[in-house]
């Protein structure tokens, strides 16, 4: 890309779309438009309306750098350092997954379960950016929660997102190996909802993922390096111990994992297993309820 003549919005778009198309990037025009709008600091609509607008050299070079990264299959969200999810924009870090629209299925279901609850408490395992917990709490007045993650980098990112969304008074984020960071008070109070989007991709499936995922998402958050069910074997039991009588558990799951995960929840003591599909028609979440009966006593 030459900078000998002034760059315009239109010329930069044409160059970028050609480069991305040659690299096999899907949605080349959309990605180029998003990145150009950010690099230049204009609304995306102006790129089409005023393609003759001159772009300063420094901004043009910033854009070219972005396109070079996208040609290398770095996702747009990673380049921008943020990703929209639910009603918010979340900062990303190398230790977190990019929030994806499929996961909004879990948030929607969580809100359905808790919308009539009085000051519900939520715990989120493998919280990453905090997108699931913060999105849910943001739509439930009085709700509070704890997000747990093995990665200190992910926890730092989630705390930043909570502060940016002005929800830091309603949530805590802790570095934790499973439930190790929960204290006796947390356990005694219990939770109205236990949620998680754990690593569920099998070791074999990892080789089939796009370069955007394989190269730029943290492997620890994607796979258990086995059958994709290891986290559920632990979390189903942990969730039952932490859920209040009458409380719920919701897990995001991978393709065709619903029967195995549902059976684990039943074996842990949950009842009323349900499934919900994402917008693509794939069963994306499994949920169940903890009976209101405990040993020797039933709660009405």
PDB file of C-alpha atoms in Angstrom:
ATOM      1  CA  UNK A   1       0.000   0.000   0.000  1.00  0.00           C
ATOM      2  CA  UNK A   2       1.644   3.245  -1.118  1.00  0.00           C
ATOM      3  CA  UNK A   3       1.449   6.477   0.861  1.00  0.00           C
ATOM      4  CA  UNK A   4       2.878   8.678  -1.954  1.00  0.00           C
ATOM      5  CA  UNK A   5      -0.587  10.037  -2.771  1.00  0.00           C
ATOM      6  CA  UNK A   6      -3.110  11.020  -0.098  1.00  0.00           C
ATOM      7  CA  UNK A   7      -5.156   8.119   1.209  1.00  0.00           C
ATOM      8  CA  UNK A   8      -8.915   8.385   1.222  1.00  0.00           C
ATOM      9  CA  UNK A   9     -11.565   6.396   3.011  1.00  0.00           C
ATOM     10  CA  UNK A  10     -12.497   4.773  -0.276  1.00  0.00           C
ATOM     11  CA  UNK A  11      -8.961   3.890  -1.357  1.00  0.00           C
ATOM     12  CA  UNK A  12      -8.115   2.435   2.039  1.00  0.00           C
ATOM     13  CA  UNK A  13     -11.284   0.335   2.002  1.00  0.00           C
ATOM     14  CA  UNK A  14     -10.498  -1.009  -1.466  1.00  0.00           C
ATOM     15  CA  UNK A  15      -6.930  -1.917  -0.519  1.00  0.00           C
ATOM     16  CA  UNK A  16      -8.006  -3.559   2.726  1.00  0.00           C
ATOM     17  CA  UNK A  17     -10.838  -5.598   1.206  1.00  0.00           C
ATOM     18  CA  UNK A  18      -8.476  -6.889  -1.468  1.00  0.00           C
ATOM     19  CA  UNK A  19      -5.837  -7.877   1.116  1.00  0.00           C
ATOM     20  CA  UNK A  20      -8.346  -9.591   3.385  1.00  0.00           C
ATOM     21  CA  UNK A  21     -10.022 -11.408   0.510  1.00  0.00           C
ATOM     22  CA  UNK A  22      -6.660 -12.682  -0.731  1.00  0.00           C
ATOM     23  CA  UNK A  23      -5.985 -13.977   2.806  1.00  0.00           C
ATOM     24  CA  UNK A  24      -9.249 -15.935   2.790  1.00  0.00           C
ATOM     25  CA  UNK A  25     -10.928 -13.792   5.443  1.00  0.00           C
ATOM     26  CA  UNK A  26     -14.707 -14.104   5.457  1.00  0.00           C
ATOM     27  CA  UNK A  27     -16.708 -10.890   5.730  1.00  0.00           C
ATOM     28  CA  UNK A  28     -13.698  -8.960   4.444  1.00  0.00           C
ATOM     29  CA  UNK A  29     -15.655  -5.795   3.724  1.00  0.00           C
ATOM     30  CA  UNK A  30     -17.368  -5.717   7.120  1.00  0.00           C
ATOM     31  CA  UNK A  31     -14.092  -6.294   8.987  1.00  0.00           C
ATOM     32  CA  UNK A  32     -12.345  -3.592   6.963  1.00  0.00           C
ATOM     33  CA  UNK A  33     -15.143  -1.122   7.638  1.00  0.00           C
ATOM     34  CA  UNK A  34     -15.082  -1.759  11.400  1.00  0.00           C
ATOM     35  CA  UNK A  35     -11.316  -1.367  11.597  1.00  0.00           C
ATOM     36  CA  UNK A  36     -11.218   1.715   9.383  1.00  0.00           C
ATOM     37  CA  UNK A  37     -13.917   3.428  11.413  1.00  0.00           C
ATOM     38  CA  UNK A  38     -11.924   2.800  14.589  1.00  0.00           C
ATOM     39  CA  UNK A  39      -8.554   3.805  13.121  1.00  0.00           C
ATOM     40  CA  UNK A  40      -9.857   7.054  11.638  1.00  0.00           C
ATOM     41  CA  UNK A  41     -12.381   7.839  14.357  1.00  0.00           C
ATOM     42  CA  UNK A  42     -15.464   8.136  12.173  1.00  0.00           C
ATOM     43  CA  UNK A  43     -18.860   6.497  12.033  1.00  0.00           C
ATOM     44  CA  UNK A  44     -18.961   3.506   9.713  1.00  0.00           C
ATOM     45  CA  UNK A  45     -21.673   5.120   7.602  1.00  0.00           C
ATOM     46  CA  UNK A  46     -19.348   7.966   6.635  1.00  0.00           C
ATOM     47  CA  UNK A  47     -17.027   5.547   4.846  1.00  0.00           C
ATOM     48  CA  UNK A  48     -19.707   4.829   2.235  1.00  0.00           C
ATOM     49  CA  UNK A  49     -21.172   8.321   2.189  1.00  0.00           C
ATOM     50  CA  UNK A  50     -17.899  10.223   1.833  1.00  0.00           C
ATOM     51  CA  UNK A  51     -15.299   7.859   0.324  1.00  0.00           C
ATOM     52  CA  UNK A  52     -13.323  10.827  -1.010  1.00  0.00           C
ATOM     53  CA  UNK A  53     -12.466  12.056   2.513  1.00  0.00           C
ATOM     54  CA  UNK A  54      -8.698  12.354   2.983  1.00  0.00           C
ATOM     55  CA  UNK A  55      -7.227  10.260   5.796  1.00  0.00           C
ATOM     56  CA  UNK A  56      -4.132  11.623   7.598  1.00  0.00           C
ATOM     57  CA  UNK A  57      -0.983   9.555   7.091  1.00  0.00           C
ATOM     58  CA  UNK A  58      -0.688   8.524  10.737  1.00  0.00           C
ATOM     59  CA  UNK A  59      -4.249   7.213  10.829  1.00  0.00           C
ATOM     60  CA  UNK A  60      -3.805   5.471   7.497  1.00  0.00           C
ATOM     61  CA  UNK A  61      -0.737   3.678   8.818  1.00  0.00           C
ATOM     62  CA  UNK A  62      -2.602   2.685  11.987  1.00  0.00           C
ATOM     63  CA  UNK A  63      -5.296   1.170   9.796  1.00  0.00           C
ATOM     64  CA  UNK A  64      -2.760  -0.662   7.630  1.00  0.00           C
ATOM     65  CA  UNK A  65      -1.280  -2.166  10.778  1.00  0.00           C
ATOM     66  CA  UNK A  66      -4.707  -3.364  11.835  1.00  0.00           C
ATOM     67  CA  UNK A  67      -5.301  -4.953   8.450  1.00  0.00           C
ATOM     68  CA  UNK A  68      -1.927  -6.714   8.601  1.00  0.00           C
ATOM     69  CA  UNK A  69      -2.980  -8.258  11.906  1.00  0.00           C
ATOM     70  CA  UNK A  70      -6.347  -9.328  10.457  1.00  0.00           C
ATOM     71  CA  UNK A  71      -4.569 -10.867   7.450  1.00  0.00           C
ATOM     72  CA  UNK A  72      -2.788 -12.992  10.063  1.00  0.00           C
ATOM     73  CA  UNK A  73      -6.257 -14.132  11.232  1.00  0.00           C
ATOM     74  CA  UNK A  74      -6.227 -12.149  14.446  1.00  0.00           C
ATOM     75  CA  UNK A  75      -9.923 -11.541  15.230  1.00  0.00           C
ATOM     76  CA  UNK A  76     -11.325  -8.047  14.927  1.00  0.00           C
ATOM     77  CA  UNK A  77     -12.221  -8.062  18.617  1.00  0.00           C
ATOM     78  CA  UNK A  78      -8.627  -8.843  19.582  1.00  0.00           C
ATOM     79  CA  UNK A  79      -7.365  -6.025  17.377  1.00  0.00           C
ATOM     80  CA  UNK A  80      -9.829  -3.576  18.924  1.00  0.00           C
ATOM     81  CA  UNK A  81      -9.251  -4.985  22.410  1.00  0.00           C
ATOM     82  CA  UNK A  82     -12.964  -5.302  23.080  1.00  0.00           C
ATOM     83  CA  UNK A  83     -16.097  -7.156  22.044  1.00  0.00           C
ATOM     84  CA  UNK A  84     -19.813  -6.331  22.246  1.00  0.00           C
ATOM     85  CA  UNK A  85     -21.929  -8.816  24.184  1.00  0.00           C
ATOM     86  CA  UNK A  86     -25.528  -8.586  25.387  1.00  0.00           C
ATOM     87  CA  UNK A  87     -26.039  -4.863  26.155  1.00  0.00           C
ATOM     88  CA  UNK A  88     -22.413  -3.958  26.861  1.00  0.00           C
ATOM     89  CA  UNK A  89     -18.895  -3.751  25.476  1.00  0.00           C
ATOM     90  CA  UNK A  90     -16.295  -5.883  27.262  1.00  0.00           C
ATOM     91  CA  UNK A  91     -12.553  -5.393  27.365  1.00  0.00           C
ATOM     92  CA  UNK A  92     -10.524  -8.455  26.364  1.00  0.00           C
ATOM     93  CA  UNK A  93      -7.173  -9.795  27.507  1.00  0.00           C
ATOM     94  CA  UNK A  94      -4.975 -12.613  26.164  1.00  0.00           C
ATOM     95  CA  UNK A  95      -6.228 -14.774  29.053  1.00  0.00           C
ATOM     96  CA  UNK A  96      -9.914 -14.461  28.155  1.00  0.00           C
ATOM     97  CA  UNK A  97     -12.139 -15.862  25.460  1.00  0.00           C
ATOM     98  CA  UNK A  98     -13.919 -13.456  23.167  1.00  0.00           C
ATOM     99  CA  UNK A  99     -17.570 -13.341  24.247  1.00  0.00           C
ATOM    100  CA  UNK A 100     -19.710 -14.846  21.505  1.00  0.00           C
ATOM    101  CA  UNK A 101     -23.389 -14.402  20.648  1.00  0.00           C
ATOM    102  CA  UNK A 102     -24.141 -18.083  21.379  1.00  0.00           C
ATOM    103  CA  UNK A 103     -23.357 -17.448  25.043  1.00  0.00           C
ATOM    104  CA  UNK A 104     -26.125 -14.850  25.262  1.00  0.00           C
ATOM    105  CA  UNK A 105     -28.434 -17.874  25.418  1.00  0.00           C
ATOM    106  CA  UNK A 106     -27.148 -18.524  28.932  1.00  0.00           C
ATOM    107  CA  UNK A 107     -27.620 -14.911  30.026  1.00  0.00           C
ATOM    108  CA  UNK A 108     -31.173 -14.788  28.707  1.00  0.00           C
ATOM    109  CA  UNK A 109     -32.071 -18.006  30.509  1.00  0.00           C
ATOM    110  CA  UNK A 110     -30.434 -16.881  33.757  1.00  0.00           C
ATOM    111  CA  UNK A 111     -32.484 -13.692  33.745  1.00  0.00           C
ATOM    112  CA  UNK A 112     -35.648 -15.700  33.074  1.00  0.00           C
ATOM    113  CA  UNK A 113     -34.944 -17.840  36.133  1.00  0.00           C
ATOM    114  CA  UNK A 114     -34.098 -14.967  38.465  1.00  0.00           C
ATOM    115  CA  UNK A 115     -36.189 -12.000  37.345  1.00  0.00           C
ATOM    116  CA  UNK A 116     -38.666 -12.459  40.217  1.00  0.00           C
ATOM    117  CA  UNK A 117     -36.056 -13.361  42.861  1.00  0.00           C
ATOM    118  CA  UNK A 118     -35.295 -10.986  45.710  1.00  0.00           C
ATOM    119  CA  UNK A 119     -31.621  -9.908  45.561  1.00  0.00           C
ATOM    120  CA  UNK A 120     -30.386 -13.136  43.947  1.00  0.00           C
ATOM    121  CA  UNK A 121     -26.813 -14.342  44.442  1.00  0.00           C
ATOM    122  CA  UNK A 122     -24.875 -15.817  41.523  1.00  0.00           C
ATOM    123  CA  UNK A 123     -21.551 -17.601  41.208  1.00  0.00           C
ATOM    124  CA  UNK A 124     -19.819 -17.919  37.837  1.00  0.00           C
ATOM    125  CA  UNK A 125     -17.072 -20.489  37.247  1.00  0.00           C
ATOM    126  CA  UNK A 126     -14.458 -19.708  34.598  1.00  0.00           C
ATOM    127  CA  UNK A 127     -15.652 -16.124  34.450  1.00  0.00           C
ATOM    128  CA  UNK A 128     -13.138 -14.867  31.862  1.00  0.00           C
ATOM    129  CA  UNK A 129     -14.110 -11.306  30.910  1.00  0.00           C
ATOM    130  CA  UNK A 130     -16.972 -11.517  33.403  1.00  0.00           C
ATOM    131  CA  UNK A 131     -19.432 -11.118  30.526  1.00  0.00           C
ATOM    132  CA  UNK A 132     -21.930 -13.744  31.707  1.00  0.00           C
ATOM    133  CA  UNK A 133     -22.031 -12.609  35.325  1.00  0.00           C
ATOM    134  CA  UNK A 134     -21.966  -8.871  34.610  1.00  0.00           C
ATOM    135  CA  UNK A 135     -24.584  -9.096  31.862  1.00  0.00           C
ATOM    136  CA  UNK A 136     -26.915 -11.055  34.126  1.00  0.00           C
ATOM    137  CA  UNK A 137     -26.449  -8.865  37.180  1.00  0.00           C
ATOM    138  CA  UNK A 138     -26.786  -5.726  35.085  1.00  0.00           C
ATOM    139  CA  UNK A 139     -30.348  -6.760  34.199  1.00  0.00           C
ATOM    140  CA  UNK A 140     -31.351  -7.858  37.718  1.00  0.00           C
ATOM    141  CA  UNK A 141     -31.671  -5.010  40.247  1.00  0.00           C
ATOM    142  CA  UNK A 142     -30.265  -6.013  43.620  1.00  0.00           C
ATOM    143  CA  UNK A 143     -28.398  -9.035  42.294  1.00  0.00           C
ATOM    144  CA  UNK A 144     -24.862  -9.768  43.486  1.00  0.00           C
ATOM    145  CA  UNK A 145     -22.287 -12.294  42.396  1.00  0.00           C
ATOM    146  CA  UNK A 146     -18.860 -13.844  42.576  1.00  0.00           C
ATOM    147  CA  UNK A 147     -16.821 -14.687  39.486  1.00  0.00           C
ATOM    148  CA  UNK A 148     -14.072 -17.293  39.748  1.00  0.00           C
ATOM    149  CA  UNK A 149     -11.254 -18.046  37.330  1.00  0.00           C
ATOM    150  CA  UNK A 150      -7.984 -19.950  37.480  1.00  0.00           C
ATOM    151  CA  UNK A 151      -6.260 -17.175  35.512  1.00  0.00           C
ATOM    152  CA  UNK A 152      -5.123 -14.056  37.377  1.00  0.00           C
ATOM    153  CA  UNK A 153      -5.086 -12.204  34.045  1.00  0.00           C
ATOM    154  CA  UNK A 154      -8.717 -13.083  33.403  1.00  0.00           C
ATOM    155  CA  UNK A 155      -9.714 -11.957  36.887  1.00  0.00           C
ATOM    156  CA  UNK A 156      -7.956  -8.621  36.371  1.00  0.00           C
ATOM    157  CA  UNK A 157      -9.814  -8.179  33.069  1.00  0.00           C
ATOM    158  CA  UNK A 158     -13.170  -9.013  34.675  1.00  0.00           C
ATOM    159  CA  UNK A 159     -12.544  -6.503  37.458  1.00  0.00           C
ATOM    160  CA  UNK A 160     -11.792  -3.816  34.875  1.00  0.00           C
ATOM    161  CA  UNK A 161     -15.037  -4.611  33.052  1.00  0.00           C
ATOM    162  CA  UNK A 162     -17.019  -4.458  36.282  1.00  0.00           C
ATOM    163  CA  UNK A 163     -15.589  -1.031  37.016  1.00  0.00           C
ATOM    164  CA  UNK A 164     -16.269   0.249  33.490  1.00  0.00           C
ATOM    165  CA  UNK A 165     -19.880  -0.949  33.743  1.00  0.00           C
ATOM    166  CA  UNK A 166     -20.214   0.525  37.254  1.00  0.00           C
ATOM    167  CA  UNK A 167     -21.081  -2.899  38.663  1.00  0.00           C
ATOM    168  CA  UNK A 168     -17.994  -3.319  40.858  1.00  0.00           C
ATOM    169  CA  UNK A 169     -20.059  -2.799  44.012  1.00  0.00           C
ATOM    170  CA  UNK A 170     -22.240  -5.771  43.074  1.00  0.00           C
ATOM    171  CA  UNK A 171     -19.596  -8.344  42.155  1.00  0.00           C
ATOM    172  CA  UNK A 172     -16.334  -9.841  43.336  1.00  0.00           C
ATOM    173  CA  UNK A 173     -13.819 -11.598  41.123  1.00  0.00           C
ATOM    174  CA  UNK A 174     -11.367 -14.058  42.646  1.00  0.00           C
ATOM    175  CA  UNK A 175      -8.557 -16.268  41.417  1.00  0.00           C
ATOM    176  CA  UNK A 176      -9.732 -19.766  42.212  1.00  0.00           C
ATOM    177  CA  UNK A 177      -9.138 -23.410  41.367  1.00  0.00           C
ATOM    178  CA  UNK A 178     -12.754 -24.496  41.118  1.00  0.00           C
ATOM    179  CA  UNK A 179     -14.414 -23.381  44.399  1.00  0.00           C
ATOM    180  CA  UNK A 180     -11.260 -23.052  46.496  1.00  0.00           C
ATOM    181  CA  UNK A 181     -11.635 -19.268  46.878  1.00  0.00           C
ATOM    182  CA  UNK A 182     -15.145 -19.498  48.333  1.00  0.00           C
ATOM    183  CA  UNK A 183     -15.180 -19.118  52.117  1.00  0.00           C
ATOM    184  CA  UNK A 184     -17.512 -20.544  54.732  1.00  0.00           C
ATOM    185  CA  UNK A 185     -19.760 -17.469  54.594  1.00  0.00           C
ATOM    186  CA  UNK A 186     -20.163 -17.875  50.829  1.00  0.00           C
ATOM    187  CA  UNK A 187     -21.073 -21.518  51.251  1.00  0.00           C
ATOM    188  CA  UNK A 188     -23.451 -20.905  54.147  1.00  0.00           C
ATOM    189  CA  UNK A 189     -25.361 -18.232  52.245  1.00  0.00           C
ATOM    190  CA  UNK A 190     -25.469 -20.323  49.085  1.00  0.00           C
ATOM    191  CA  UNK A 191     -26.353 -19.145  45.590  1.00  0.00           C
ATOM    192  CA  UNK A 192     -29.597 -18.796  43.682  1.00  0.00           C
ATOM    193  CA  UNK A 193     -27.736 -19.602  40.483  1.00  0.00           C
ATOM    194  CA  UNK A 194     -24.523 -21.412  39.620  1.00  0.00           C
ATOM    195  CA  UNK A 195     -23.406 -20.702  36.052  1.00  0.00           C
ATOM    196  CA  UNK A 196     -20.452 -21.635  33.890  1.00  0.00           C
ATOM    197  CA  UNK A 197     -19.131 -21.680  30.355  1.00  0.00           C
ATOM    198  CA  UNK A 198     -16.276 -24.146  30.970  1.00  0.00           C
ATOM    199  CA  UNK A 199     -13.755 -25.574  28.493  1.00  0.00           C
ATOM    200  CA  UNK A 200     -15.823 -28.137  26.563  1.00  0.00           C
ATOM    201  CA  UNK A 201     -14.038 -28.639  23.242  1.00  0.00           C
ATOM    202  CA  UNK A 202     -12.504 -32.078  22.842  1.00  0.00           C
ATOM    203  CA  UNK A 203      -8.825 -32.530  22.059  1.00  0.00           C
ATOM    204  CA  UNK A 204      -9.718 -33.909  18.617  1.00  0.00           C
ATOM    205  CA  UNK A 205     -12.029 -30.980  17.841  1.00  0.00           C
ATOM    206  CA  UNK A 206      -9.292 -28.456  18.601  1.00  0.00           C
ATOM    207  CA  UNK A 207      -7.599 -29.277  15.302  1.00  0.00           C
ATOM    208  CA  UNK A 208     -10.757 -28.342  13.378  1.00  0.00           C
ATOM    209  CA  UNK A 209     -11.172 -24.858  14.829  1.00  0.00           C
ATOM    210  CA  UNK A 210     -10.553 -21.711  12.832  1.00  0.00           C
ATOM    211  CA  UNK A 211      -7.135 -20.027  13.018  1.00  0.00           C
ATOM    212  CA  UNK A 212      -8.834 -17.132  14.821  1.00  0.00           C
ATOM    213  CA  UNK A 213      -9.701 -19.458  17.695  1.00  0.00           C
ATOM    214  CA  UNK A 214      -6.690 -21.770  17.656  1.00  0.00           C
ATOM    215  CA  UNK A 215      -4.121 -18.987  17.562  1.00  0.00           C
ATOM    216  CA  UNK A 216      -5.710 -16.280  19.684  1.00  0.00           C
ATOM    217  CA  UNK A 217      -8.101 -17.779  22.263  1.00  0.00           C
ATOM    218  CA  UNK A 218      -6.482 -19.177  25.430  1.00  0.00           C
ATOM    219  CA  UNK A 219      -6.301 -22.954  25.073  1.00  0.00           C
ATOM    220  CA  UNK A 220      -6.961 -23.449  28.786  1.00  0.00           C
ATOM    221  CA  UNK A 221     -10.398 -21.866  28.356  1.00  0.00           C
ATOM    222  CA  UNK A 222     -11.259 -23.974  25.304  1.00  0.00           C
ATOM    223  CA  UNK A 223     -10.408 -27.598  26.028  1.00  0.00           C
ATOM    224  CA  UNK A 224      -9.750 -30.074  28.819  1.00  0.00           C
ATOM    225  CA  UNK A 225      -7.398 -31.901  26.437  1.00  0.00           C
ATOM    226  CA  UNK A 226      -9.737 -34.900  26.650  1.00  0.00           C
ATOM    227  CA  UNK A 227     -13.397 -35.615  25.969  1.00  0.00           C
ATOM    228  CA  UNK A 228     -14.623 -32.086  26.758  1.00  0.00           C
ATOM    229  CA  UNK A 229     -16.618 -33.230  29.795  1.00  0.00           C
ATOM    230  CA  UNK A 230     -14.045 -33.041  32.586  1.00  0.00           C
ATOM    231  CA  UNK A 231     -15.208 -29.670  33.912  1.00  0.00           C
ATOM    232  CA  UNK A 232     -18.826 -30.815  34.119  1.00  0.00           C
ATOM    233  CA  UNK A 233     -17.865 -33.850  36.180  1.00  0.00           C
ATOM    234  CA  UNK A 234     -16.487 -31.512  38.827  1.00  0.00           C
ATOM    235  CA  UNK A 235     -18.896 -28.616  38.468  1.00  0.00           C
ATOM    236  CA  UNK A 236     -22.088 -30.688  38.646  1.00  0.00           C
ATOM    237  CA  UNK A 237     -21.144 -31.806  42.180  1.00  0.00           C
ATOM    238  CA  UNK A 238     -19.785 -28.417  43.216  1.00  0.00           C
ATOM    239  CA  UNK A 239     -22.896 -26.667  41.905  1.00  0.00           C
ATOM    240  CA  UNK A 240     -25.193 -28.893  43.938  1.00  0.00           C
ATOM    241  CA  UNK A 241     -23.263 -28.119  47.109  1.00  0.00           C
ATOM    242  CA  UNK A 242     -23.373 -24.370  46.464  1.00  0.00           C
ATOM    243  CA  UNK A 243     -26.923 -23.938  45.160  1.00  0.00           C
ATOM    244  CA  UNK A 244     -29.612 -22.906  47.619  1.00  0.00           C
ATOM    245  CA  UNK A 245     -32.641 -25.174  47.930  1.00  0.00           C
ATOM    246  CA  UNK A 246     -34.774 -24.106  44.983  1.00  0.00           C
ATOM    247  CA  UNK A 247     -31.741 -22.662  43.213  1.00  0.00           C
ATOM    248  CA  UNK A 248     -30.616 -23.362  39.677  1.00  0.00           C
ATOM    249  CA  UNK A 249     -27.576 -24.356  37.672  1.00  0.00           C
ATOM    250  CA  UNK A 250     -26.950 -23.401  34.037  1.00  0.00           C
ATOM    251  CA  UNK A 251     -24.020 -24.614  31.959  1.00  0.00           C
ATOM    252  CA  UNK A 252     -23.074 -23.720  28.432  1.00  0.00           C
ATOM    253  CA  UNK A 253     -22.263 -26.922  26.542  1.00  0.00           C
ATOM    254  CA  UNK A 254     -20.759 -28.072  23.287  1.00  0.00           C
ATOM    255  CA  UNK A 255     -22.469 -29.787  20.404  1.00  0.00           C
ATOM    256  CA  UNK A 256     -24.199 -33.078  21.366  1.00  0.00           C
ATOM    257  CA  UNK A 257     -23.095 -32.905  25.008  1.00  0.00           C
ATOM    258  CA  UNK A 258     -26.570 -32.350  26.436  1.00  0.00           C
ATOM    259  CA  UNK A 259     -27.352 -35.937  27.395  1.00  0.00           C
ATOM    260  CA  UNK A 260     -24.034 -36.523  29.146  1.00  0.00           C
ATOM    261  CA  UNK A 261     -24.131 -33.239  31.068  1.00  0.00           C
ATOM    262  CA  UNK A 262     -27.797 -33.625  31.923  1.00  0.00           C
ATOM    263  CA  UNK A 263     -27.102 -37.080  33.360  1.00  0.00           C
ATOM    264  CA  UNK A 264     -24.268 -35.678  35.472  1.00  0.00           C
ATOM    265  CA  UNK A 265     -26.605 -33.085  36.950  1.00  0.00           C
ATOM    266  CA  UNK A 266     -29.187 -35.734  37.800  1.00  0.00           C
ATOM    267  CA  UNK A 267     -26.537 -37.901  39.432  1.00  0.00           C
ATOM    268  CA  UNK A 268     -25.394 -34.886  41.461  1.00  0.00           C
ATOM    269  CA  UNK A 269     -28.935 -34.459  42.811  1.00  0.00           C
ATOM    270  CA  UNK A 270     -30.539 -31.865  40.539  1.00  0.00           C
ATOM    271  CA  UNK A 271     -34.013 -32.314  39.056  1.00  0.00           C
ATOM    272  CA  UNK A 272     -35.981 -30.985  36.104  1.00  0.00           C
ATOM    273  CA  UNK A 273     -33.172 -30.931  33.557  1.00  0.00           C
ATOM    274  CA  UNK A 274     -33.947 -28.633  30.605  1.00  0.00           C
ATOM    275  CA  UNK A 275     -32.130 -27.614  27.441  1.00  0.00           C
ATOM    276  CA  UNK A 276     -32.137 -24.459  25.363  1.00  0.00           C
ATOM    277  CA  UNK A 277     -30.971 -23.887  21.784  1.00  0.00           C
ATOM    278  CA  UNK A 278     -28.959 -20.946  20.530  1.00  0.00           C
ATOM    279  CA  UNK A 279     -29.952 -18.851  17.504  1.00  0.00           C
ATOM    280  CA  UNK A 280     -28.354 -21.440  15.225  1.00  0.00           C
ATOM    281  CA  UNK A 281     -30.610 -24.200  16.520  1.00  0.00           C
ATOM    282  CA  UNK A 282     -27.794 -25.931  18.446  1.00  0.00           C
ATOM    283  CA  UNK A 283     -28.498 -27.051  22.011  1.00  0.00           C
ATOM    284  CA  UNK A 284     -26.251 -24.573  23.808  1.00  0.00           C
ATOM    285  CA  UNK A 285     -27.253 -24.686  27.484  1.00  0.00           C
ATOM    286  CA  UNK A 286     -28.438 -27.182  30.056  1.00  0.00           C
ATOM    287  CA  UNK A 287     -30.189 -26.154  33.275  1.00  0.00           C
ATOM    288  CA  UNK A 288     -31.585 -27.908  36.305  1.00  0.00           C
ATOM    289  CA  UNK A 289     -33.035 -27.132  39.718  1.00  0.00           C
ATOM    290  CA  UNK A 290     -31.997 -28.125  43.194  1.00  0.00           C
ATOM    291  CA  UNK A 291     -34.939 -29.693  44.987  1.00  0.00           C
ATOM    292  CA  UNK A 292     -36.309 -27.678  47.863  1.00  0.00           C
ATOM    293  CA  UNK A 293     -35.947 -30.777  50.010  1.00  0.00           C
ATOM    294  CA  UNK A 294     -32.795 -31.309  52.021  1.00  0.00           C
ATOM    295  CA  UNK A 295     -31.928 -34.218  54.275  1.00  0.00           C
ATOM    296  CA  UNK A 296     -34.787 -34.763  56.743  1.00  0.00           C
ATOM    297  CA  UNK A 297     -36.524 -31.475  55.843  1.00  0.00           C
ATOM    298  CA  UNK A 298     -38.442 -29.851  53.026  1.00  0.00           C
ATOM    299  CA  UNK A 299     -38.602 -26.119  52.406  1.00  0.00           C
ATOM    300  CA  UNK A 300     -41.963 -24.784  51.249  1.00  0.00           C
TER     301      UNK A 300
END
